[in-house]
């Protein structure tokens, strides 16, 4: 089509066509996954979470890699979904004008995966017995995120560590990979 328009010297139509495809490609590019973790499920999950985070002036960064077939997909969703949802909730409480970052680092060896998620919080959180109180008003229906993370880490012979210093909350997870 472009060759025909050039041969016909129909540059007005050619320009409109190129502008149309430029807009279409921008739309497609914006819809493509924003993360490359090495695991398609985590890529899709983090891309979806970034959409919400963007609305509160928050970015999600990822460093490292997630093994492709060493963790049950639903367990990956619990690990990354709950942790990032909690981080986004914490960032939502901060000033909307302030730029915020949720930092995710993931490393693995042949036997273990180590995940570290750090996010800012409005004030230091008191952690007791590696648990924190739910900040939701309906405590009966909430507070299962950390419990779910503990269950997953236990299932994979791993560990969960929560800490909070200088208004930065950190979740560290280690799990044994499936063989």
mmCIF file of C-alpha atoms in Angstrom:
data_model
loop_
_atom_site.group_PDB
_atom_site.id
_atom_site.type_symbol
_atom_site.label_atom_id
_atom_site.label_comp_id
_atom_site.label_asym_id
_atom_site.label_seq_id
_atom_site.Cartn_x
_atom_site.Cartn_y
_atom_site.Cartn_z
ATOM 1 C CA UNK A 1 0.000 0.000 0.000
ATOM 2 C CA UNK A 2 2.798 2.386 0.855
ATOM 3 C CA UNK A 3 4.604 1.625 -2.421
ATOM 4 C CA UNK A 4 1.433 2.307 -4.389
ATOM 5 C CA UNK A 5 0.866 5.640 -2.632
ATOM 6 C CA UNK A 6 4.489 6.657 -3.297
ATOM 7 C CA UNK A 7 4.238 5.679 -6.995
ATOM 8 C CA UNK A 8 0.991 7.639 -7.239
ATOM 9 C CA UNK A 9 2.641 10.511 -5.352
ATOM 10 C CA UNK A 10 -0.343 10.591 -3.026
ATOM 11 C CA UNK A 11 1.649 11.946 -0.095
ATOM 12 C CA UNK A 12 -1.358 13.298 1.798
ATOM 13 C CA UNK A 13 -2.950 9.836 2.015
ATOM 14 C CA UNK A 14 0.467 8.305 2.727
ATOM 15 C CA UNK A 15 1.005 10.689 5.632
ATOM 16 C CA UNK A 16 -2.450 9.933 7.056
ATOM 17 C CA UNK A 17 -1.767 6.202 6.728
ATOM 18 C CA UNK A 18 1.591 6.485 8.514
ATOM 19 C CA UNK A 19 0.077 8.604 11.295
ATOM 20 C CA UNK A 20 -2.685 6.024 11.702
ATOM 21 C CA UNK A 21 -0.205 3.152 12.024
ATOM 22 C CA UNK A 22 2.042 5.174 14.322
ATOM 23 C CA UNK A 23 -0.929 5.647 16.702
ATOM 24 C CA UNK A 24 -1.884 1.971 16.398
ATOM 25 C CA UNK A 25 1.666 0.838 17.180
ATOM 26 C CA UNK A 26 1.819 3.153 20.210
ATOM 27 C CA UNK A 27 -1.388 1.608 21.529
ATOM 28 C CA UNK A 28 -0.051 -1.896 20.985
ATOM 29 C CA UNK A 29 3.321 -1.063 22.537
ATOM 30 C CA UNK A 30 1.669 0.420 25.619
ATOM 31 C CA UNK A 31 -0.344 -2.786 26.059
ATOM 32 C CA UNK A 32 2.732 -5.028 25.883
ATOM 33 C CA UNK A 33 4.159 -6.368 29.098
ATOM 34 C CA UNK A 34 6.362 -3.883 30.914
ATOM 35 C CA UNK A 35 8.372 -6.454 32.862
ATOM 36 C CA UNK A 36 10.788 -9.164 31.805
ATOM 37 C CA UNK A 37 11.288 -11.352 34.851
ATOM 38 C CA UNK A 38 11.873 -14.588 32.955
ATOM 39 C CA UNK A 39 8.428 -15.813 34.023
ATOM 40 C CA UNK A 40 5.382 -14.892 31.918
ATOM 41 C CA UNK A 41 2.951 -15.147 34.819
ATOM 42 C CA UNK A 42 4.952 -12.735 36.974
ATOM 43 C CA UNK A 43 5.437 -10.420 33.966
ATOM 44 C CA UNK A 44 1.678 -10.208 33.438
ATOM 45 C CA UNK A 45 0.934 -9.814 37.142
ATOM 46 C CA UNK A 46 3.468 -7.012 37.654
ATOM 47 C CA UNK A 47 2.329 -5.240 34.485
ATOM 48 C CA UNK A 48 -1.231 -5.271 35.807
ATOM 49 C CA UNK A 49 -0.120 -4.047 39.242
ATOM 50 C CA UNK A 50 1.903 -1.244 37.612
ATOM 51 C CA UNK A 51 -1.311 0.098 36.033
ATOM 52 C CA UNK A 52 -2.810 0.673 39.486
ATOM 53 C CA UNK A 53 0.475 1.913 40.954
ATOM 54 C CA UNK A 54 0.773 4.535 38.211
ATOM 55 C CA UNK A 55 -2.528 6.093 39.297
ATOM 56 C CA UNK A 56 -0.969 6.911 42.695
ATOM 57 C CA UNK A 57 2.350 8.202 41.307
ATOM 58 C CA UNK A 58 4.167 4.967 42.140
ATOM 59 C CA UNK A 59 6.558 2.939 40.034
ATOM 60 C CA UNK A 60 7.418 -0.724 40.365
ATOM 61 C CA UNK A 61 10.984 -1.753 39.583
ATOM 62 C CA UNK A 62 12.183 -5.309 39.164
ATOM 63 C CA UNK A 63 15.725 -6.625 39.217
ATOM 64 C CA UNK A 64 16.715 -10.240 38.785
ATOM 65 C CA UNK A 65 14.815 -13.199 37.419
ATOM 66 C CA UNK A 66 12.043 -15.602 38.396
ATOM 67 C CA UNK A 67 12.521 -19.249 37.411
ATOM 68 C CA UNK A 68 9.974 -20.422 34.852
ATOM 69 C CA UNK A 69 8.846 -23.835 36.087
ATOM 70 C CA UNK A 70 10.093 -24.203 39.636
ATOM 71 C CA UNK A 71 7.094 -22.792 41.508
ATOM 72 C CA UNK A 72 3.394 -23.559 41.084
ATOM 73 C CA UNK A 73 1.849 -20.592 39.190
ATOM 74 C CA UNK A 74 -0.853 -19.915 41.780
ATOM 75 C CA UNK A 75 1.835 -19.777 44.469
ATOM 76 C CA UNK A 76 3.754 -17.195 42.417
ATOM 77 C CA UNK A 77 0.577 -15.142 42.220
ATOM 78 C CA UNK A 78 0.199 -15.295 46.007
ATOM 79 C CA UNK A 79 3.826 -14.278 46.574
ATOM 80 C CA UNK A 80 3.960 -11.399 44.128
ATOM 81 C CA UNK A 81 0.265 -10.464 44.127
ATOM 82 C CA UNK A 82 -0.184 -10.136 47.888
ATOM 83 C CA UNK A 83 3.165 -8.461 48.450
ATOM 84 C CA UNK A 84 2.721 -5.892 45.695
ATOM 85 C CA UNK A 85 -0.928 -5.233 46.626
ATOM 86 C CA UNK A 86 0.174 -4.509 50.203
ATOM 87 C CA UNK A 87 2.966 -2.258 48.924
ATOM 88 C CA UNK A 88 0.555 -0.347 46.681
ATOM 89 C CA UNK A 89 -1.875 0.063 49.606
ATOM 90 C CA UNK A 90 0.967 1.510 51.694
ATOM 91 C CA UNK A 91 2.016 3.896 48.907
ATOM 92 C CA UNK A 92 -1.585 5.031 48.510
ATOM 93 C CA UNK A 93 -1.467 6.438 52.055
ATOM 94 C CA UNK A 94 1.499 8.670 51.182
ATOM 95 C CA UNK A 95 1.268 12.104 49.593
ATOM 96 C CA UNK A 96 -0.110 11.778 46.048
ATOM 97 C CA UNK A 97 2.383 14.352 44.767
ATOM 98 C CA UNK A 98 5.380 12.434 46.068
ATOM 99 C CA UNK A 99 6.922 9.940 43.655
ATOM 100 C CA UNK A 100 7.074 6.506 45.226
ATOM 101 C CA UNK A 101 8.842 3.289 44.286
ATOM 102 C CA UNK A 102 8.159 -0.351 45.014
ATOM 103 C CA UNK A 103 11.434 -2.198 44.521
ATOM 104 C CA UNK A 104 11.438 -5.933 43.813
ATOM 105 C CA UNK A 105 14.601 -8.005 43.684
ATOM 106 C CA UNK A 106 14.532 -11.693 42.877
ATOM 107 C CA UNK A 107 17.514 -14.017 42.747
ATOM 108 C CA UNK A 108 17.682 -17.743 42.536
ATOM 109 C CA UNK A 109 20.127 -20.568 42.556
ATOM 110 C CA UNK A 110 19.436 -24.109 41.502
ATOM 111 C CA UNK A 111 17.749 -24.795 44.815
ATOM 112 C CA UNK A 112 16.368 -21.559 46.268
ATOM 113 C CA UNK A 113 14.632 -18.369 45.226
ATOM 114 C CA UNK A 114 15.064 -15.163 47.219
ATOM 115 C CA UNK A 115 12.557 -12.328 46.833
ATOM 116 C CA UNK A 116 12.882 -8.915 48.449
ATOM 117 C CA UNK A 117 10.142 -6.296 48.135
ATOM 118 C CA UNK A 118 10.685 -2.829 49.599
ATOM 119 C CA UNK A 119 8.195 0.036 49.705
ATOM 120 C CA UNK A 120 7.794 3.302 51.578
ATOM 121 C CA UNK A 121 5.284 3.577 54.420
ATOM 122 C CA UNK A 122 3.728 6.602 56.096
ATOM 123 C CA UNK A 123 5.210 5.571 59.460
ATOM 124 C CA UNK A 124 7.264 2.691 60.778
ATOM 125 C CA UNK A 125 5.216 -0.435 61.324
ATOM 126 C CA UNK A 126 5.547 -2.429 64.505
ATOM 127 C CA UNK A 127 6.120 -6.072 63.618
ATOM 128 C CA UNK A 128 5.468 -8.659 66.295
ATOM 129 C CA UNK A 129 6.358 -12.338 65.768
ATOM 130 C CA UNK A 130 6.854 -11.646 62.055
ATOM 131 C CA UNK A 131 3.230 -10.495 61.785
ATOM 132 C CA UNK A 132 1.641 -7.109 61.453
ATOM 133 C CA UNK A 133 -1.830 -5.933 62.311
ATOM 134 C CA UNK A 134 -4.266 -5.325 59.474
ATOM 135 C CA UNK A 135 -4.956 -1.642 58.895
ATOM 136 C CA UNK A 136 -8.310 -2.388 57.264
ATOM 137 C CA UNK A 137 -11.429 -1.442 59.204
ATOM 138 C CA UNK A 138 -13.036 -4.830 58.453
ATOM 139 C CA UNK A 139 -10.392 -7.001 60.125
ATOM 140 C CA UNK A 140 -12.490 -10.161 59.780
ATOM 141 C CA UNK A 141 -12.293 -10.049 55.968
ATOM 142 C CA UNK A 142 -8.668 -8.856 55.737
ATOM 143 C CA UNK A 143 -5.236 -9.719 57.033
ATOM 144 C CA UNK A 144 -4.847 -12.943 55.071
ATOM 145 C CA UNK A 145 -2.020 -11.688 52.820
ATOM 146 C CA UNK A 146 0.831 -12.248 55.268
ATOM 147 C CA UNK A 147 -0.778 -15.482 56.452
ATOM 148 C CA UNK A 148 -0.904 -16.691 52.831
ATOM 149 C CA UNK A 149 2.758 -15.745 52.319
ATOM 150 C CA UNK A 150 3.688 -17.700 55.437
ATOM 151 C CA UNK A 151 1.793 -20.745 54.171
ATOM 152 C CA UNK A 152 3.533 -20.610 50.786
ATOM 153 C CA UNK A 153 6.990 -20.238 52.321
ATOM 154 C CA UNK A 154 6.264 -23.130 54.672
ATOM 155 C CA UNK A 155 5.068 -25.263 51.740
ATOM 156 C CA UNK A 156 8.397 -24.679 49.958
ATOM 157 C CA UNK A 157 10.593 -25.140 53.062
ATOM 158 C CA UNK A 158 11.320 -21.440 53.047
ATOM 159 C CA UNK A 159 11.238 -18.431 55.271
ATOM 160 C CA UNK A 160 9.445 -15.092 55.465
ATOM 161 C CA UNK A 161 10.975 -12.077 57.186
ATOM 162 C CA UNK A 162 9.247 -8.725 57.686
ATOM 163 C CA UNK A 163 11.059 -5.567 58.719
ATOM 164 C CA UNK A 164 10.484 -1.832 58.783
ATOM 165 C CA UNK A 165 13.112 0.869 59.282
ATOM 166 C CA UNK A 166 13.248 4.540 58.338
ATOM 167 C CA UNK A 167 9.722 4.395 56.853
ATOM 168 C CA UNK A 168 10.698 1.583 54.484
ATOM 169 C CA UNK A 169 8.858 -1.736 54.767
ATOM 170 C CA UNK A 170 10.593 -4.887 53.564
ATOM 171 C CA UNK A 171 9.314 -8.392 52.836
ATOM 172 C CA UNK A 172 11.986 -11.032 52.322
ATOM 173 C CA UNK A 173 11.017 -14.465 51.114
ATOM 174 C CA UNK A 174 13.182 -17.520 50.532
ATOM 175 C CA UNK A 175 11.737 -20.713 49.142
ATOM 176 C CA UNK A 176 13.110 -24.004 47.950
ATOM 177 C CA UNK A 177 12.466 -24.530 44.252
ATOM 178 C CA UNK A 178 10.712 -27.609 42.873
ATOM 179 C CA UNK A 179 12.980 -30.135 41.268
#
